[in-house]
Amino acid sequence: MKNMKSFNRILYGGDYNPNQWPREIWQEDMRMFRHAHINSATINVFSWAKIQPSEEEYDFSELDDIVDMLSKENYDIVLATSTGALPAWMAKRYPEVERTDYQGRRHKFGHRHNACPNSPVYQKYSARLAGKLAGRYGSNPHIKCWHINNEYGGECYCENCEKAFRVWLKKKYGTLEALNRAWNMEFWGHTVYDWDEIVLPNVLGDGMENDRTAFAGISLDYRRFNSDGMLANFIGERDAIREFDRETPVTTNLMGTFKGLDYFKWAKEMDIVSWDNYPRYDTPWSETAMCHDLMRGLKDAPFMLMEQTPSQQNWQAYNSLKRPGQMRAQSYQTIAHGANTIQFFQLRRSVGACEKFHGAVIAHAGTEETRVFREVSQLGSELERLGDAVLGSRNEAQVGILFDWDNYWALEYTSGPTIDLTYVKHIHEYYKYFYDRNIAVNMIPCDADFSRYQLIVAPVLYMVKDGVAEALEAFVENGGTFVTTYMSGIVGQSDNVHLGGYPGPLRKLAGVWAEEIDALAPEQYNEVVMNNGAVCRCGLVCDLMHLEGAESLGVYGRDFYQGMPAVTRNRFGKGHVYYVGTHMEEQGLCGILEQAVVDAEVKSIAANGDGLEIVCRTTGEDRIYFVMNFTDQEKQMPTAFLGKKDLLSDRIVTAETVLKKYDVYIIKE
Ligand code: GLA
Ligand code: ZN
């Protein structure tokens, strides 16, 4: 948007809840944060009860003082709207603001992220509060971003939602005939004759335990509806803010590959994407990198890292400490992949309730003499030195990996052929190939401009919506390389099968027909015998394919379909299409992707990285390289960087330069 405020330094800070502390502590906070080079605070995230103590009454006196204090200290303030947790008075007076869960139980007052998105009371009071905040603080130049609600998610199955669902469906389908067809309601005689016969698909309807469903068409539409409903809540608050403040970007904090909301659709309504990065102790760094790329991909633009913990979490099964240097390296990885902020949850550790064990910049000891504080402070001084060096730069990529929430939902709803096929895992397996070789990737939606890429990878593209196959055909015809896999091209947007043989609309493109799909239990496996004789294990699902113009790259080694093609390559127009018909072990898959990369003439940022992660952000002529070691071994700096200066330390790279675990170099060319 034009005239939108932008950041002029890397925001460094995070969730700050002085309202949960006596005022004597505030000055101490300011002193310590200065010491840690913190320049930003996210405030008012969960203060609804305080700023609106009753239906009739608003009280901003304490928030005024907090904003004043931070403004005087020249903080970049991220001002939240507080609508992520309902106040008690509202739950008491209007019980319908509380959600009804998948089991059909109406909830009572408690917890957070708990409002029914279709409650008119919630809609009214959340937007009103956002408007009041914008009217009061919108002209303060220190407010650099609006943070609406907090981590939208969850579902509601109440009567208000049911009514709203019917309205949403009427708008989408127009007639009941179209709806019955889309949901294939002749099946089990589910035909509905009136809109008010439609019920929400929780366990009382067509939903089943463990997030399964008898009618994927209904459940998919419910997910779309629920995502749209919460998005409407977001828009309601955003528009209320816009009445007073047209210049400050508006965001809400997203959660990476979180399943519940169609983030590509959400991002269109957000000025800037922000997200909360909480890897587990065993999350591969490649998966975190993928999440960053996805969050950047939502708007194809730099994003905010709204939350990470300086050390441990409280809500995971095993909340291990971040090892010395790990938080710093994680932060640089985040910036490398497109972040313009590094913000923590939270600045001072809670005294009580469920987050008292959650890491924070200031620990319960209350001093700066802690390992975590020292690391936060060291990073703060480095970021201060970096200044605006990375701001305004972008990440470019020749490879696009398709990520689609409709597909995510549909693939995981489908009953058969196996329960083990989960979406993110398979996307990550393909992403990892590129990550390991320092080949930059953009995570892209189905309606992306494919012509910007040389290689497009669409693992398990189970749902192929209208227009997508045609766009992919045009991409390949013009010389692009396309890789897709088992469980692709099977259904359309309502989960009804594309008749005429798998992979449906991708069949012509791939030049194969998958006649049957075998499912293999975890203890079973088959093999792919590649044309060069190499053998690799495969399993999960095996497509029994016939060539229709494609060449076979490898065949099954066992079972009654021994000798049938398992992996193929088709020439289509000026380009190539790879079809991987089974879930292969990493090494085998790498061999295939290597060939695709050669076809597509895709370049690595640093092919000889030897396990180092190397990412590049560019502005005009400048290239800023982030070189990071997430392995357990010492690594030699690639020779390409010899003689160059590290922006963080001013050291010059020599032939002796090695990176220990979690070491980072930032090199500008
Ligand atoms: C989420 C929330 C925060 C906090 C952290 C703890 O990201 O947004 O309010 O609860 O988790 O990790
Ligand atoms: Zn509801």
XYZ file of C-alpha atoms and ligand atoms in Angstrom:
682
model
C 0.000 0.000 0.000
C 1.228 3.496 -0.734
C 2.225 5.803 2.108
C 2.375 2.869 4.471
C 4.897 3.254 7.280
C 7.863 0.944 6.970
C 10.502 -0.151 9.446
C 13.740 1.797 9.432
C 15.611 -0.650 11.629
C 15.279 -4.305 12.482
C 12.652 -4.439 15.210
C 14.197 -6.208 18.166
C 12.039 -6.915 21.188
C 8.848 -8.860 21.648
C 5.754 -9.435 23.756
C 5.859 -7.143 26.734
C 3.187 -7.331 29.409
C 3.924 -4.634 31.997
C 0.214 -4.673 32.856
C 0.879 -8.019 34.535
C 3.484 -6.407 36.808
C 3.591 -3.718 39.476
C 4.778 -0.369 38.224
C 8.009 -0.447 40.242
C 9.229 -3.045 37.788
C 8.685 -0.930 34.680
C 11.672 1.349 35.103
C 13.841 -1.661 35.796
C 12.528 -3.206 32.573
C 13.494 -0.097 30.625
C 16.969 -0.125 32.082
C 17.526 -3.782 31.320
C 16.071 -3.632 27.813
C 18.370 -0.735 26.972
C 21.206 -2.953 28.054
C 19.954 -5.663 25.682
C 19.620 -3.220 22.750
C 15.909 -3.869 22.609
C 14.176 -1.271 20.471
C 10.680 -2.630 20.141
C 7.827 -3.956 22.268
C 4.599 -5.728 21.395
C 2.042 -4.620 23.927
C -1.601 -5.066 24.835
C -1.876 -8.604 23.510
C -4.076 -9.929 26.296
C -5.488 -6.899 28.091
C -9.137 -6.802 27.081
C -10.269 -7.279 30.673
C -8.219 -4.291 31.744
C -9.009 -1.838 28.981
C -12.704 -2.675 28.874
C -13.621 -3.724 32.405
C -17.336 -3.853 31.608
C -19.652 -3.543 28.666
C -20.115 0.200 29.179
C -16.688 1.190 30.345
C -13.278 1.617 28.707
C -10.180 2.478 30.695
C -6.993 3.236 28.825
C -5.165 4.970 31.650
C -2.607 2.246 32.230
C -2.091 1.617 28.525
C -1.565 5.369 28.062
C 1.256 5.201 30.571
C 2.818 2.176 28.907
C 2.663 3.791 25.475
C 4.100 7.025 26.890
C 6.941 5.257 28.600
C 7.878 3.330 25.450
C 7.490 6.380 23.232
C 9.823 8.394 25.432
C 12.384 5.614 25.098
C 11.939 5.720 21.310
C 10.592 2.189 20.991
C 9.021 0.897 17.808
C 5.709 -0.221 19.239
C 3.668 -3.128 17.945
C 0.220 -2.457 19.335
C -2.083 -5.420 19.705
C -5.838 -5.180 19.937
C -6.287 -7.626 22.833
C -9.122 -9.523 21.210
C -7.441 -12.921 21.474
C -9.017 -13.682 24.858
C -12.533 -12.833 25.973
C -13.208 -10.844 29.157
C -15.269 -12.543 31.854
C -18.130 -10.038 31.771
C -18.751 -10.812 28.116
C -18.854 -14.561 28.631
C -21.297 -14.073 31.500
C -23.655 -11.702 29.755
C -23.433 -13.258 26.282
C -22.641 -16.968 26.648
C -22.878 -17.372 22.863
C -19.511 -15.621 22.435
C -17.956 -18.842 23.702
C -17.271 -21.596 21.233
C -19.012 -24.917 20.788
C -16.449 -27.635 20.172
C -16.191 -30.610 17.849
C -18.032 -32.740 20.395
C -20.841 -30.209 20.490
C -20.069 -28.818 23.968
C -20.555 -25.091 24.543
C -17.553 -23.786 26.457
C -17.626 -21.607 29.549
C -15.404 -18.685 30.452
C -11.751 -19.637 30.349
C -8.655 -20.020 28.258
C -7.988 -17.881 25.181
C -8.311 -17.875 21.394
C -11.843 -18.765 22.241
C -14.326 -16.465 20.531
C -17.012 -17.749 18.195
C -16.147 -16.009 14.922
C -19.810 -15.714 14.018
C -20.988 -14.211 17.258
C -22.420 -10.767 16.459
C -21.484 -9.689 19.989
C -17.841 -10.652 19.477
C -17.778 -9.046 16.042
C -19.201 -5.825 17.416
C -17.008 -5.508 20.486
C -13.757 -6.646 18.892
C -14.068 -4.155 16.031
C -15.174 -1.418 18.429
C -12.153 -1.998 20.637
C -9.787 -1.936 17.663
C -11.347 1.324 16.523
C -11.032 2.873 19.974
C -7.364 1.911 20.149
C -6.695 3.323 16.698
C -8.529 6.533 17.537
C -6.473 6.946 20.670
C -3.006 5.815 19.551
C -3.121 5.763 15.732
C -1.359 9.097 15.342
C 1.541 8.172 17.626
C 4.572 7.899 15.299
C 6.142 5.250 17.524
C 3.368 2.791 16.721
C 4.907 0.909 13.815
C 2.494 -1.978 13.438
C -0.964 -3.142 14.479
C -1.205 -6.688 15.765
C -4.780 -7.919 15.582
C -5.937 -10.667 17.920
C -3.362 -13.411 18.462
C -2.718 -16.663 16.610
C -6.174 -17.061 15.116
C -7.162 -20.717 15.024
C -9.588 -23.345 16.264
C -13.166 -23.976 15.287
C -16.681 -23.364 16.455
C -19.763 -25.508 15.853
C -22.442 -23.418 17.523
C -25.842 -22.474 16.181
C -24.663 -19.060 15.034
C -21.921 -20.736 13.034
C -24.384 -23.235 11.592
C -26.634 -20.428 10.362
C -23.680 -18.521 8.957
C -22.450 -21.692 7.232
C -25.745 -21.981 5.359
C -25.491 -18.373 4.222
C -21.898 -18.961 3.088
C -22.972 -22.060 1.166
C -25.891 -20.302 -0.509
C -23.485 -17.685 -1.757
C -21.056 -20.310 -2.998
C -23.460 -22.768 -4.642
C -26.576 -20.746 -5.403
C -28.833 -23.787 -5.523
C -29.275 -26.866 -3.382
C -28.944 -28.923 -6.504
C -25.438 -27.617 -7.053
C -24.591 -28.207 -3.400
C -25.928 -31.774 -3.408
C -23.890 -32.475 -6.515
C -20.731 -30.930 -5.113
C -20.990 -32.973 -1.932
C -22.073 -36.120 -3.791
C -25.073 -36.376 -1.487
C -26.686 -39.280 -3.316
C -24.128 -41.296 -1.393
C -25.849 -42.792 1.671
C -28.957 -40.873 0.669
C -27.745 -37.625 2.225
C -29.601 -35.357 -0.189
C -30.795 -32.166 1.518
C -34.047 -30.512 0.461
C -33.798 -27.323 2.414
C -30.867 -25.119 3.448
C -31.751 -25.545 7.100
C -31.181 -29.288 6.850
C -27.463 -28.620 6.499
C -25.602 -29.245 9.748
C -22.017 -28.556 10.714
C -19.673 -31.515 10.276
C -18.603 -32.180 13.845
C -19.055 -35.576 15.523
C -22.774 -34.905 15.865
C -22.979 -34.667 12.075
C -20.714 -36.070 9.360
C -17.456 -35.456 11.191
C -15.734 -38.402 12.834
C -13.216 -38.700 15.637
C -9.582 -37.844 14.898
C -10.465 -35.243 12.345
C -11.888 -37.721 9.850
C -15.127 -37.215 7.964
C -17.789 -39.175 6.112
C -18.163 -36.365 3.566
C -14.937 -34.617 2.734
C -16.859 -32.173 0.556
C -18.790 -30.881 3.568
C -15.793 -30.824 5.873
C -13.681 -29.005 3.303
C -16.315 -26.356 2.861
C -16.571 -26.056 6.621
C -12.815 -25.441 6.877
C -13.001 -22.821 4.151
C -15.958 -21.237 5.877
C -14.232 -21.265 9.253
C -11.066 -19.744 7.796
C -13.165 -17.074 6.067
C -15.114 -16.388 9.270
C -12.002 -15.692 11.293
C -10.600 -13.691 8.417
C -13.789 -11.613 8.540
C -13.059 -10.982 12.240
C -9.583 -9.823 11.267
C -10.966 -7.597 8.516
C -13.572 -6.180 10.904
C -10.837 -5.008 13.248
C -8.534 -3.904 10.458
C -11.207 -1.740 8.881
C -12.056 -0.230 12.246
C -8.376 0.693 12.611
C -8.281 2.106 9.094
C -10.966 4.626 9.949
C -8.421 6.375 12.140
C -5.054 5.242 10.885
C -4.309 4.637 7.224
C -0.534 4.510 7.515
C 0.434 1.859 9.993
C 0.687 -1.685 8.644
C -1.706 -4.226 10.094
C -0.773 -7.825 10.805
C -1.742 -10.825 12.859
C 0.710 -13.486 13.961
C 0.498 -16.664 11.885
C 1.943 -20.074 12.678
C 3.880 -21.492 9.730
C 2.280 -24.608 8.327
C -0.636 -24.394 10.788
C -3.451 -26.341 9.213
C -6.588 -24.459 10.201
C -6.473 -21.309 8.082
C -5.853 -20.673 4.410
C -2.946 -18.312 4.938
C -2.545 -17.447 1.256
C -6.063 -16.032 1.359
C -5.399 -14.297 4.665
C -2.197 -12.691 3.462
C -4.101 -10.786 0.790
C -5.833 -8.890 3.601
C -2.692 -8.312 5.681
C -0.236 -5.488 5.077
C 2.660 -7.543 6.327
C 2.921 -11.183 7.345
C 4.177 -12.010 10.806
C 4.653 -15.395 12.383
C 5.631 -17.269 15.526
C 8.476 -19.734 15.196
C 8.609 -22.463 17.835
C 10.672 -25.385 16.597
C 10.729 -28.483 18.801
C 14.013 -29.769 20.171
C 14.189 -32.162 17.212
C 12.743 -30.049 14.400
C 15.149 -30.214 11.466
C 16.577 -26.826 10.498
C 15.355 -27.499 6.992
C 11.782 -27.581 8.281
C 12.176 -24.251 10.033
C 13.689 -22.824 6.857
C 10.710 -24.126 4.903
C 8.288 -22.440 7.294
C 10.111 -19.140 6.848
C 9.985 -19.531 3.084
C 6.281 -20.282 3.291
C 5.632 -17.222 5.435
C 7.657 -15.082 3.030
C 5.826 -16.705 0.131
C 2.412 -15.681 1.430
C 2.954 -12.157 0.164
C 6.193 -12.809 -1.662
C 7.718 -10.216 0.637
C 9.782 -9.886 3.809
C 7.942 -10.751 6.999
C 8.084 -10.194 10.749
C 9.234 -12.817 13.188
C 6.664 -11.900 15.783
C 7.606 -14.518 18.350
C 10.308 -16.977 19.226
C 11.531 -17.983 22.633
C 14.955 -16.824 23.758
C 15.446 -20.301 25.160
C 12.791 -22.837 26.112
C 9.044 -23.246 25.639
C 6.614 -24.593 28.185
C 3.960 -26.194 26.015
C 5.909 -28.792 24.134
C 6.460 -32.281 25.437
C 10.144 -31.676 26.134
C 11.093 -28.052 26.540
C 14.811 -28.183 26.178
C 17.017 -25.140 26.511
C 18.448 -23.570 23.428
C 22.138 -24.348 23.501
C 24.637 -21.467 23.646
C 24.634 -19.723 20.268
C 21.516 -21.499 19.072
C 19.088 -18.611 19.519
C 21.500 -16.319 17.691
C 21.898 -18.737 14.798
C 18.154 -19.324 14.667
C 17.603 -15.582 14.510
C 20.009 -15.136 11.615
C 18.411 -18.027 9.780
C 15.126 -16.177 10.193
C 16.541 -12.951 8.799
C 18.275 -14.834 6.004
C 14.945 -16.224 4.856
C 13.289 -12.827 4.799
C 12.509 -11.527 8.292
C 12.861 -7.843 9.086
C 12.195 -8.267 12.808
C 13.322 -10.517 15.634
C 10.828 -10.544 18.470
C 10.604 -12.761 21.484
C 7.870 -14.215 23.509
C 8.360 -12.700 25.951
C 10.415 -9.948 27.534
C 9.785 -10.760 31.202
C 8.969 -14.242 32.417
C 5.477 -14.712 33.924
C 5.127 -15.164 37.634
C 2.184 -17.543 37.380
C -0.183 -19.574 35.165
C 0.829 -21.970 32.430
C 3.634 -19.937 30.900
C 5.782 -19.468 33.977
C 8.291 -21.956 32.602
C 8.369 -20.282 29.199
C 11.689 -18.643 28.428
C 11.946 -14.855 28.445
C 14.590 -12.185 28.097
C 14.373 -11.443 31.820
C 14.245 -14.618 33.887
C 12.663 -15.091 37.313
C 16.026 -14.194 38.827
C 15.348 -10.695 37.513
C 18.919 -9.812 36.629
C 20.988 -9.321 33.510
C 23.462 -11.863 34.831
C 21.975 -14.825 33.003
C 23.215 -16.725 29.989
C 19.999 -16.023 28.113
C 20.083 -12.300 28.826
C 23.705 -12.081 27.720
C 22.913 -13.862 24.463
C 19.911 -11.617 23.819
C 22.024 -8.607 24.505
C 24.859 -9.741 22.258
C 22.449 -10.344 19.392
C 20.868 -6.964 20.060
C 24.168 -5.175 19.696
C 24.927 -7.047 16.479
C 21.572 -6.158 14.976
C 22.105 -2.562 15.969
C 25.375 -2.617 14.031
C 23.715 -4.236 11.032
C 21.349 -1.282 11.037
C 19.244 -1.220 7.913
C 21.665 -3.313 5.843
C 19.148 -6.041 5.072
C 15.989 -3.956 5.036
C 14.654 -3.520 1.545
C 16.317 -6.681 0.261
C 14.486 -9.701 -1.116
C 14.956 -13.437 -1.550
C 14.958 -14.621 -5.151
C 14.401 -18.218 -6.260
C 14.255 -20.244 -9.443
C 12.387 -23.092 -7.768
C 8.783 -22.920 -6.611
C 7.197 -25.537 -4.368
C 3.406 -25.547 -4.391
C 1.707 -25.303 -1.036
C -2.059 -25.243 -0.919
C -4.326 -25.315 2.117
C -7.323 -26.821 0.306
C -5.059 -29.637 -0.780
C -3.654 -29.978 2.765
C -7.150 -30.414 4.159
C -8.431 -32.707 1.425
C -5.406 -34.984 1.421
C -5.657 -35.503 5.165
C -9.450 -35.961 5.136
C -9.464 -38.593 2.495
C -10.367 -42.080 3.595
C -7.769 -44.373 2.018
C -5.470 -45.464 0.609
C -3.354 -44.981 3.769
C -3.623 -43.060 7.013
C 0.088 -42.263 6.993
C 0.027 -39.721 4.208
C 0.334 -36.303 5.813
C 0.865 -33.182 3.788
C 3.619 -31.153 5.415
C 5.909 -34.149 5.829
C 5.903 -34.815 2.096
C 6.345 -31.184 1.151
C 9.288 -31.054 3.519
C 10.950 -34.130 2.035
C 11.073 -32.386 -1.328
C 12.014 -29.033 0.175
C 14.901 -30.654 1.991
C 16.579 -31.704 -1.241
C 16.928 -28.051 -2.231
C 17.779 -26.910 1.283
C 20.637 -29.390 1.526
C 22.117 -27.999 -1.669
C 21.567 -24.306 -0.947
C 19.129 -23.943 -3.799
C 16.733 -21.123 -2.966
C 13.050 -22.003 -2.968
C 9.875 -19.963 -2.964
C 6.814 -21.586 -1.486
C 4.033 -20.669 -3.882
C 0.255 -20.931 -4.134
C -1.640 -22.682 -6.946
C -2.414 -19.372 -8.589
C 1.168 -18.080 -8.576
C 2.751 -16.684 -11.701
C 4.530 -19.913 -12.685
C 6.459 -18.200 -15.459
C 8.815 -16.698 -12.848
C 10.233 -20.154 -12.113
C 12.376 -22.695 -13.894
C 11.327 -25.627 -11.753
C 8.002 -26.197 -10.034
C 7.568 -29.022 -7.588
C 4.121 -30.153 -6.472
C 4.330 -33.160 -4.153
C 1.035 -34.932 -3.361
C -1.040 -32.440 -5.340
C -4.107 -34.524 -4.583
C -6.571 -31.740 -5.321
C -6.208 -30.072 -8.674
C -8.581 -27.139 -8.809
C -9.959 -25.556 -11.958
C -7.346 -23.902 -14.109
C -4.293 -25.283 -12.314
C -3.499 -28.096 -14.763
C -3.830 -25.687 -17.687
C -1.462 -23.212 -16.015
C 1.043 -25.983 -15.366
C 0.773 -27.152 -18.969
C 1.517 -23.642 -20.198
C 4.487 -23.473 -17.829
C 5.979 -26.739 -19.105
C 5.165 -26.040 -22.732
C 7.278 -22.904 -22.448
C 10.253 -24.859 -21.175
C 9.586 -25.218 -17.450
C 10.337 -28.383 -15.513
C 7.581 -29.808 -13.353
C 7.842 -32.504 -10.698
C 4.817 -34.178 -9.201
C 4.160 -37.390 -7.339
C 1.891 -40.203 -6.239
C -1.497 -39.052 -4.941
C -1.671 -36.149 -7.368
C -4.389 -35.056 -9.746
C -7.029 -37.157 -8.052
C -9.862 -34.840 -7.033
C -11.336 -31.437 -7.793
C -12.192 -28.693 -5.321
C -15.052 -30.654 -3.688
C -13.093 -33.894 -3.292
C -14.893 -35.624 -6.169
C -12.622 -37.677 -8.367
C -11.496 -36.412 -11.768
C -12.898 -39.329 -13.763
C -11.011 -40.933 -16.620
C -7.941 -42.306 -14.844
C -5.285 -40.947 -12.460
C -3.577 -38.506 -12.343
C -6.653 -36.890 -13.866
C -5.950 -33.459 -15.297
C -2.197 -34.069 -14.940
C -2.299 -37.255 -17.019
C -1.502 -35.612 -20.330
C 1.258 -33.542 -18.753
C 2.866 -36.503 -17.006
C 2.354 -38.887 -19.909
C 1.338 -41.709 -17.591
C -1.804 -43.434 -16.435
C -1.854 -44.727 -12.875
C -4.280 -47.598 -13.042
C -4.176 -48.613 -9.367
C -2.655 -47.344 -6.130
C -1.265 -49.905 -3.710
C -0.888 -48.960 -0.039
C 1.979 -50.425 1.962
C 1.910 -50.793 5.725
C 4.890 -49.401 7.664
C 6.567 -52.823 7.815
C 6.155 -53.415 4.077
C 8.274 -52.062 1.269
C 9.023 -52.379 -2.409
C 12.029 -51.256 -4.418
C 12.668 -49.021 -7.345
C 15.302 -50.309 -9.734
C 16.611 -47.274 -11.575
C 17.681 -47.525 -15.210
C 21.307 -47.340 -14.144
C 20.827 -50.341 -11.873
C 20.696 -48.438 -8.597
C 18.125 -49.842 -6.213
C 16.231 -47.838 -3.651
C 13.549 -48.770 -1.188
C 10.065 -47.359 -1.518
C 6.766 -47.698 0.296
C 3.653 -45.973 1.620
C 1.904 -45.928 -1.756
C 2.848 -47.413 -5.108
C 1.202 -46.252 -8.323
C 0.784 -49.016 -10.875
C 1.482 -47.017 -14.004
C 1.331 -47.338 -17.764
C 3.459 -45.133 -19.973
C 1.553 -42.814 -22.278
C 4.457 -41.012 -23.866
C 6.703 -40.707 -20.816
C 9.921 -42.683 -20.434
C 10.475 -44.882 -17.430
C 13.361 -43.884 -15.161
C 12.961 -46.811 -12.817
C 10.698 -49.819 -12.266
C 9.374 -51.681 -9.263
C 11.624 -54.497 -8.139
C 9.119 -56.735 -6.358
C 5.553 -57.943 -6.031
C 3.071 -58.577 -8.829
C 3.812 -55.172 -10.374
C 7.529 -55.852 -10.593
C 8.831 -54.295 -13.804
C 6.115 -51.651 -14.037
C 7.331 -48.041 -14.128
C 7.678 -46.355 -10.735
C 9.254 -43.059 -11.825
C 8.873 -41.391 -15.181
C 9.927 -38.394 -17.206
C 7.873 -36.900 -19.995
C 8.768 -34.370 -22.612
C 5.969 -31.843 -22.958
C 6.376 -28.879 -25.284
C 9.776 -27.394 -24.512
C 9.843 -28.709 -20.949
C 9.877 -31.861 -18.854
C 7.602 -33.484 -16.330
C 8.768 -35.891 -13.668
C 6.247 -38.166 -12.052
C 7.414 -39.959 -8.911
C 4.936 -42.796 -8.455
C 5.957 -43.969 -5.011
C 7.443 -42.713 -1.772
C 11.179 -43.298 -2.204
C 14.009 -43.307 0.261
C 15.905 -40.054 0.356
C 18.860 -41.140 -1.715
C 16.723 -42.406 -4.565
C 14.585 -39.311 -4.574
C 17.690 -37.120 -4.648
C 18.861 -38.838 -7.803
C 15.631 -37.925 -9.546
C 15.531 -34.358 -8.319
C 19.137 -33.944 -9.392
C 18.103 -34.761 -12.941
C 15.179 -32.341 -12.738
C 17.510 -29.611 -11.511
C 19.796 -30.247 -14.493
C 16.843 -30.094 -16.915
C 15.665 -26.868 -15.336
C 19.167 -25.353 -15.239
C 18.598 -24.322 -11.662
C 21.601 -22.864 -9.853
C 22.676 -23.339 -6.279
C 23.777 -20.333 -4.244
C 26.794 -22.346 -3.114
C 26.885 -25.903 -4.336
C 29.984 -26.801 -2.353
C 28.542 -25.671 0.969
C 29.418 -28.975 2.632
C 26.436 -28.907 4.959
C 26.508 -25.180 5.657
C 23.237 -23.376 5.127
C 23.792 -20.492 2.724
C 21.014 -18.078 1.871
C 21.060 -14.893 -0.137
C 19.044 -11.691 0.119
C 19.470 -9.167 -2.663
C 18.859 -5.481 -3.226
C 19.569 -4.047 -6.626
C 23.226 -4.819 -7.124
C 23.948 -5.969 -3.594
C 23.919 -9.563 -2.507
C 23.928 -10.372 1.172
C 24.974 -13.935 1.945
C 24.158 -15.630 5.229
C 26.470 -18.546 5.924
C 25.382 -20.668 8.881
C 26.535 -23.884 10.439
C 23.765 -25.991 11.946
C 25.738 -29.212 11.848
C 27.707 -30.763 14.687
C 30.988 -30.533 12.800
C 33.337 -27.671 12.100
C 33.026 -26.553 8.499
C 35.385 -24.799 6.171
C 34.155 -21.530 4.709
C 33.503 -22.023 0.974
C 36.317 -20.575 -1.105
C 33.905 -18.286 -2.958
C 33.930 -16.049 0.126
C 37.719 -15.787 0.482
C 38.864 -12.247 1.120
C 35.348 -11.022 1.912
C 34.379 -9.271 5.122
C 31.908 -10.550 7.697
C 29.441 -7.771 8.471
C 29.003 -9.022 12.032
C 32.619 -9.077 13.121
C 34.560 -7.244 10.403
C 36.736 -10.353 10.140
C 38.077 -11.114 6.679
C 37.475 -14.656 5.455
C 40.716 -16.545 4.943
C 41.596 -20.060 3.866
C 41.716 -20.925 7.580
C 38.228 -19.654 8.375
C 36.090 -22.384 9.867
C 32.562 -22.242 11.220
C 31.809 -24.075 14.423
C 28.314 -25.237 15.255
C 25.940 -22.210 15.225
C 28.537 -19.859 13.785
C 27.191 -17.299 11.345
C 28.841 -15.059 8.773
C 27.058 -12.346 6.852
C 28.861 -11.305 3.729
C 27.861 -8.490 1.433
C 28.914 -8.331 -2.180
C 2.094 -18.359 21.279
C 1.332 -17.140 21.761
C 1.978 -16.446 22.900
C 2.589 -17.413 23.868
C 3.536 -18.313 23.136
C 4.257 -19.277 24.015
O 2.922 -18.107 20.250
O 1.082 -16.233 20.732
O 0.999 -15.652 23.529
O 1.583 -18.162 24.456
O 2.807 -19.073 22.218
O 5.136 -20.068 23.270
Zn -19.841 -20.356 16.689
